[in-house]
Amino acid sequence: MTSIQNNKPSNQLQLAYPRYFDIDMRYYDGANNHQKFSNRLRLSTLIAIRFTIITPGLVSWLYAISHRLALEHLNRLTNDGFLKLVKTHRSPDGRVYVPTYSAAKYAEEIMNIDVYFRANTNPALQFNHNNVMHNLINAFVMLRGIHNYHNDGTYAPMWQSFITEPEFKRANTSTETRTVDGAVRLLDGSIAAMEVEHSFKNKAARQAILLKYLASLKNGDYDKVFLFSQSLQIFDDIKRLHEQLFDEMTTRFDKKTRHPLLSPEDVELLQSSIIYRTKLCDEISERFYSI
């Protein structure tokens, strides 16, 4: 399949990608305390805006600091008017921090992109509590891919940049396109959709997802799909259902078109495009499920 970067943008997603992919989300430590704080202020604000929340655990890992110092950092941003604290059992830290209007305006200046921000007098109403764990894992995976190093310390990113799920939702105007958990720009310039699978799904759900992946791949919304999970068992279940569906859907017919749900070429495209990324299984499990 021809990579997206070689095609002229033809839909809203392709038009939106460059703006978000140009945002530098790599952490640079800084030569002194002032520079460190400035770099952390910038990146913490961007994380809170782009993923809707941020936590001490995420900050502690990303900045390689203790949990206490991560709390101090986020509490300082709270005192400075960039964040608000919300206590919730949905977070491994027992708390999340949500951005304020000041954070939104600051992020707009950094990104040069309009921020869709709706303030609420009760910060607990600014985000969906059911999605806290999912959003945090998404943030960790996307940031982890940028902050990847070989054992000898050589910088070796898995991808260059990303668009988050909320950003993807706003840019996606097609009902045929599945709203994925985000997308990343790989080192060769191609685009991979990102999906974090942390629960089992039935066959009907998997079929609907496969058809949406297929539509997006054919439309050039992305070149491949990366699946991540904390569980190898979930991966095994997905593979099992996919193989069953690849066999069944080539012999079942769409009532409207009277064509098979999947052609052999469709199956080949899906099989080559869906990639199971097991690299971060243990890290996700340890960071988010070993509480």
Short mmCIF file of C-alpha atoms in Angstrom, two decimals:
data_model
loop_
_atom_site.label_atom_id
_atom_site.label_comp_id
_atom_site.label_asym_id
_atom_site.label_seq_id
_atom_site.Cartn_x
_atom_site.Cartn_y
_atom_site.Cartn_z
CA MET A 1 0.00 0.00 0.00
CA THR A 2 1.23 3.48 -0.83
CA SER A 3 2.02 5.51 2.29
CA ILE A 4 -0.16 8.48 3.12
CA GLN A 5 2.70 10.96 2.94
CA ASN A 6 2.96 10.30 -0.80
CA ASN A 7 -0.71 11.06 -1.40
CA LYS A 8 -2.34 14.45 -1.70
CA PRO A 9 -4.55 15.00 1.39
CA SER A 10 -8.15 14.27 0.46
CA ASN A 11 -10.03 14.31 3.75
CA GLN A 12 -10.21 16.23 7.01
CA LEU A 13 -8.04 13.74 8.89
CA GLN A 14 -5.17 14.02 6.43
CA LEU A 15 -5.47 17.80 6.51
CA ALA A 16 -5.40 17.82 10.32
CA TYR A 17 -2.45 15.47 10.81
CA PRO A 18 0.42 17.91 10.06
CA ARG A 19 -0.72 20.47 12.66
CA TYR A 20 -0.69 17.90 15.45
CA PHE A 21 2.35 15.97 14.24
CA ASP A 22 4.37 19.19 14.38
CA ILE A 23 3.91 19.45 18.18
CA ASP A 24 7.13 18.42 19.94
CA MET A 25 6.17 16.12 22.84
CA ARG A 26 9.67 14.98 23.76
CA TYR A 27 10.92 15.87 27.24
CA TYR A 28 14.20 17.76 27.46
CA ASP A 29 15.63 17.89 30.97
CA GLY A 30 17.21 21.36 30.92
CA ALA A 31 20.61 22.65 32.02
CA ASN A 32 19.40 24.38 35.18
CA ASN A 33 16.37 24.49 37.49
CA HIS A 34 14.74 27.38 35.64
CA GLN A 35 14.99 25.59 32.31
CA LYS A 36 13.80 22.32 33.86
CA PHE A 37 10.69 24.00 35.26
CA SER A 38 10.00 25.78 31.98
CA ASN A 39 10.31 22.53 30.00
CA ARG A 40 8.11 20.67 32.48
CA LEU A 41 5.50 23.44 32.56
CA ARG A 42 5.26 23.30 28.77
CA LEU A 43 5.02 19.52 28.46
CA SER A 44 2.73 18.96 31.46
CA THR A 45 0.32 21.59 30.13
CA LEU A 46 0.32 20.01 26.67
CA ILE A 47 -0.33 16.56 28.13
CA ALA A 48 -3.23 17.83 30.25
CA ILE A 49 -4.75 19.64 27.27
CA ARG A 50 -4.20 16.94 24.66
CA PHE A 51 -5.24 13.97 26.83
CA THR A 52 -7.68 15.93 29.11
CA ILE A 53 -5.91 14.77 32.30
CA ILE A 54 -2.47 14.25 33.85
CA THR A 55 -1.34 12.37 36.97
CA PRO A 56 1.71 12.23 39.27
CA GLY A 57 2.49 8.70 38.07
CA LEU A 58 2.75 9.85 34.47
CA VAL A 59 4.91 12.83 35.47
CA SER A 60 7.15 10.74 37.73
CA TRP A 61 7.91 8.31 34.89
CA LEU A 62 8.30 10.90 32.14
CA TYR A 63 10.57 13.28 34.06
CA ALA A 64 12.39 10.49 35.94
CA ILE A 65 11.62 12.04 39.32
CA SER A 66 10.17 10.71 42.55
CA HIS A 67 6.43 10.57 43.16
CA ARG A 68 6.84 13.29 45.80
CA LEU A 69 8.53 15.64 43.34
CA ALA A 70 5.88 14.85 40.74
CA LEU A 71 3.20 15.86 43.24
CA GLU A 72 5.09 19.06 44.03
CA HIS A 73 5.33 19.88 40.32
CA LEU A 74 1.62 19.36 39.65
CA ASN A 75 0.61 21.16 42.83
CA ARG A 76 2.73 24.14 41.80
CA LEU A 77 0.99 24.24 38.43
CA THR A 78 -2.29 24.09 40.34
CA ASN A 79 -1.26 27.03 42.52
CA ASP A 80 -0.17 28.91 39.40
CA GLY A 81 -3.62 28.44 37.87
CA PHE A 82 -2.80 25.93 35.11
CA LEU A 83 -4.38 22.82 36.67
CA LYS A 84 -7.13 21.77 39.06
CA LEU A 85 -7.02 18.71 41.30
CA VAL A 86 -9.76 16.06 41.20
CA LYS A 87 -9.61 13.07 43.54
CA THR A 88 -10.91 9.85 41.98
CA HIS A 89 -10.51 6.13 42.63
CA ARG A 90 -10.42 5.61 38.84
CA SER A 91 -6.79 6.78 38.77
CA PRO A 92 -3.92 4.61 40.05
CA ASP A 93 -2.76 7.74 41.92
CA GLY A 94 -6.17 8.35 43.47
CA ARG A 95 -6.20 11.72 41.74
CA VAL A 96 -5.99 13.45 38.37
CA TYR A 97 -5.29 17.03 37.40
CA VAL A 98 -7.37 18.74 34.73
CA PRO A 99 -6.40 21.85 32.75
CA THR A 100 -7.80 25.33 33.31
CA TYR A 101 -8.65 28.10 30.87
CA SER A 102 -5.17 29.54 31.47
CA ALA A 103 -3.63 26.21 30.46
CA ALA A 104 -5.76 26.16 27.32
CA LYS A 105 -4.60 29.64 26.28
CA TYR A 106 -0.97 28.76 27.03
CA ALA A 107 -1.25 25.54 24.99
CA GLU A 108 -2.79 27.48 22.10
CA GLU A 109 0.28 29.72 22.01
CA ILE A 110 2.63 26.73 22.00
CA MET A 111 0.75 24.66 19.42
CA ASN A 112 -0.65 27.48 17.31
CA ILE A 113 -3.89 25.45 17.24
CA ASP A 114 -7.28 26.46 18.62
CA VAL A 115 -8.02 24.53 21.81
CA TYR A 116 -11.60 23.37 22.29
CA PHE A 117 -11.95 23.96 26.01
CA ARG A 118 -15.06 24.08 28.15
CA ALA A 119 -14.39 25.18 31.71
CA ASN A 120 -16.58 23.97 34.55
CA THR A 121 -16.89 25.34 38.05
CA ASN A 122 -16.73 21.72 39.19
CA PRO A 123 -13.52 20.30 37.63
CA ALA A 124 -14.77 16.75 38.24
CA LEU A 125 -17.27 17.33 35.44
CA GLN A 126 -14.58 18.19 32.88
CA PHE A 127 -13.81 14.57 32.02
CA ASN A 128 -15.44 11.16 31.81
CA HIS A 129 -14.45 9.26 34.95
CA ASN A 130 -15.09 5.93 33.21
CA ASN A 131 -12.32 6.73 30.72
CA VAL A 132 -9.60 7.76 33.18
CA MET A 133 -7.58 4.53 33.04
CA HIS A 134 -8.00 4.28 29.27
CA ASN A 135 -6.87 7.89 28.74
CA LEU A 136 -3.86 7.46 31.01
CA ILE A 137 -2.74 4.29 29.22
CA ASN A 138 -3.15 6.06 25.88
CA ALA A 139 -1.01 8.93 27.12
CA PHE A 140 1.65 6.57 28.46
CA VAL A 141 1.84 4.51 25.25
CA MET A 142 2.05 7.53 22.95
CA LEU A 143 4.64 9.29 25.09
CA ARG A 144 6.54 6.05 25.68
CA GLY A 145 6.99 5.58 21.93
CA ILE A 146 8.63 9.00 21.66
CA HIS A 147 10.77 8.41 24.77
CA ASN A 148 12.36 5.12 23.72
CA TYR A 149 16.05 4.37 24.18
CA HIS A 150 18.38 1.43 23.54
CA ASN A 151 20.15 -0.17 26.50
CA ASP A 152 23.24 1.91 25.77
CA GLY A 153 21.22 5.13 26.07
CA THR A 154 20.94 5.81 22.33
CA TYR A 155 17.73 7.61 21.47
CA ALA A 156 15.54 5.26 19.39
CA PRO A 157 11.95 6.56 19.13
CA MET A 158 9.26 4.18 17.93
CA TRP A 159 7.49 7.14 16.31
CA GLN A 160 8.01 10.86 15.91
CA SER A 161 4.73 12.43 16.99
CA PHE A 162 1.04 11.75 17.51
CA ILE A 163 -2.54 12.92 17.38
CA THR A 164 -4.63 12.05 20.45
CA GLU A 165 -8.09 10.49 20.58
CA PRO A 166 -9.93 13.79 21.32
CA GLU A 167 -8.04 15.48 18.48
CA PHE A 168 -8.74 12.57 16.15
CA LYS A 169 -12.46 12.76 17.01
CA ARG A 170 -12.62 16.45 16.15
CA ALA A 171 -10.80 15.98 12.85
CA ASN A 172 -12.73 12.90 11.80
CA THR A 173 -15.82 13.81 9.77
CA SER A 174 -16.51 10.37 8.29
CA THR A 175 -18.98 7.96 9.91
CA GLU A 176 -17.14 5.07 8.24
CA THR A 177 -13.88 5.86 10.03
CA ARG A 178 -13.45 4.22 13.43
CA THR A 179 -12.48 6.70 16.11
CA VAL A 180 -9.22 5.12 17.20
CA ASP A 181 -7.27 5.93 20.35
CA GLY A 182 -5.00 8.16 18.30
CA ALA A 183 -2.49 7.94 15.49
CA VAL A 184 1.27 8.29 15.25
CA ARG A 185 3.68 9.39 12.55
CA LEU A 186 6.37 6.75 12.13
CA LEU A 187 10.00 7.48 11.31
CA ASP A 188 9.41 6.74 7.62
CA GLY A 189 6.55 9.26 7.52
CA SER A 190 3.75 6.68 7.37
CA ILE A 191 0.78 6.84 9.76
CA ALA A 192 -0.28 4.15 12.21
CA ALA A 193 -3.58 4.18 14.06
CA MET A 194 -3.24 3.38 17.77
CA GLU A 195 -5.60 1.15 19.74
CA VAL A 196 -5.23 0.17 23.40
CA GLU A 197 -7.14 -3.06 24.06
CA HIS A 198 -7.56 -3.60 27.78
CA SER A 199 -10.72 -5.77 27.73
CA PHE A 200 -12.17 -8.68 25.78
CA LYS A 201 -14.69 -8.00 23.00
CA ASN A 202 -17.17 -10.36 21.37
CA LYS A 203 -17.09 -11.45 17.75
CA ALA A 204 -19.79 -9.00 16.61
CA ALA A 205 -17.82 -6.07 18.01
CA ARG A 206 -14.64 -7.34 16.36
CA GLN A 207 -16.43 -7.63 13.01
CA ALA A 208 -17.66 -4.05 13.17
CA ILE A 209 -14.16 -2.85 14.09
CA LEU A 210 -12.55 -4.78 11.23
CA LEU A 211 -14.93 -3.25 8.69
CA LYS A 212 -14.13 0.25 9.98
CA TYR A 213 -10.39 -0.47 9.86
CA LEU A 214 -10.81 -1.63 6.29
CA ALA A 215 -12.71 1.50 5.25
CA SER A 216 -10.06 3.73 6.84
CA LEU A 217 -7.14 1.83 5.31
CA LYS A 218 -8.72 2.05 1.86
CA ASN A 219 -9.51 5.73 2.39
CA GLY A 220 -5.91 6.50 3.35
CA ASP A 221 -6.77 7.64 6.89
CA TYR A 222 -3.80 5.61 8.07
CA ASP A 223 -1.41 2.98 6.71
CA LYS A 224 -1.56 0.41 9.49
CA VAL A 225 -3.04 -0.27 12.94
CA PHE A 226 -0.94 -0.81 16.07
CA LEU A 227 -2.66 -2.74 18.87
CA PHE A 228 -1.36 -2.45 22.44
CA SER A 229 -2.52 -4.21 25.60
CA GLN A 230 -1.48 -5.10 29.10
CA SER A 231 -2.44 -8.72 28.44
CA LEU A 232 -1.08 -11.36 26.07
CA GLN A 233 -4.34 -13.26 26.64
CA ILE A 234 -6.30 -10.35 25.15
CA PHE A 235 -3.98 -10.38 22.13
CA ASP A 236 -4.51 -14.14 21.72
CA ASP A 237 -8.28 -13.65 21.88
CA ILE A 238 -8.20 -10.87 19.27
CA LYS A 239 -6.09 -13.01 16.93
CA ARG A 240 -8.43 -15.97 17.38
CA LEU A 241 -11.53 -13.89 16.56
CA HIS A 242 -9.83 -12.20 13.64
CA GLU A 243 -8.89 -15.52 12.06
CA GLN A 244 -12.44 -16.80 12.48
CA LEU A 245 -13.86 -13.63 10.95
CA PHE A 246 -11.44 -13.63 8.03
CA ASP A 247 -12.76 -17.09 7.13
CA GLU A 248 -16.43 -16.35 7.76
CA MET A 249 -16.72 -12.86 6.26
CA THR A 250 -15.45 -13.95 2.84
CA THR A 251 -18.48 -16.26 2.54
CA ARG A 252 -21.12 -13.97 4.11
CA PHE A 253 -22.77 -11.38 1.90
CA ASP A 254 -23.73 -7.76 2.50
CA LYS A 255 -27.52 -7.44 2.07
CA LYS A 256 -27.23 -4.10 0.27
CA THR A 257 -24.35 -4.73 -2.12
CA ARG A 258 -24.76 -8.53 -2.33
CA HIS A 259 -20.97 -8.76 -2.23
CA PRO A 260 -18.95 -10.72 0.35
CA LEU A 261 -18.28 -8.74 3.54
CA LEU A 262 -14.57 -9.24 2.85
CA SER A 263 -12.79 -10.10 -0.37
CA PRO A 264 -9.55 -12.12 -0.29
CA GLU A 265 -7.74 -8.86 -1.04
CA ASP A 266 -9.45 -7.21 1.94
CA VAL A 267 -8.35 -10.04 4.21
CA GLU A 268 -4.78 -9.72 2.96
CA LEU A 269 -4.83 -5.96 3.55
CA LEU A 270 -6.15 -6.34 7.11
CA GLN A 271 -3.75 -9.14 7.98
CA SER A 272 -0.75 -7.14 6.79
CA SER A 273 -1.92 -3.87 8.37
CA ILE A 274 -2.96 -4.95 11.89
CA ILE A 275 0.17 -5.24 14.04
CA TYR A 276 0.18 -6.62 17.58
CA ARG A 277 2.70 -4.61 19.60
CA THR A 278 3.58 -6.78 22.62
CA LYS A 279 6.63 -4.70 23.57
CA LEU A 280 4.83 -2.64 26.22
CA CYS A 281 2.60 -5.35 27.74
CA ASP A 282 4.65 -5.75 30.91
CA GLU A 283 5.20 -2.01 31.33
CA ILE A 284 1.48 -1.21 30.98
CA SER A 285 0.56 -4.03 33.37
CA GLU A 286 3.11 -2.99 35.99
CA ARG A 287 2.30 0.71 35.77
CA PHE A 288 -1.49 0.54 35.69
CA TYR A 289 -2.63 -2.85 36.96
CA SER A 290 -0.17 -3.79 39.71
CA ILE A 291 -1.78 -1.63 42.37
#
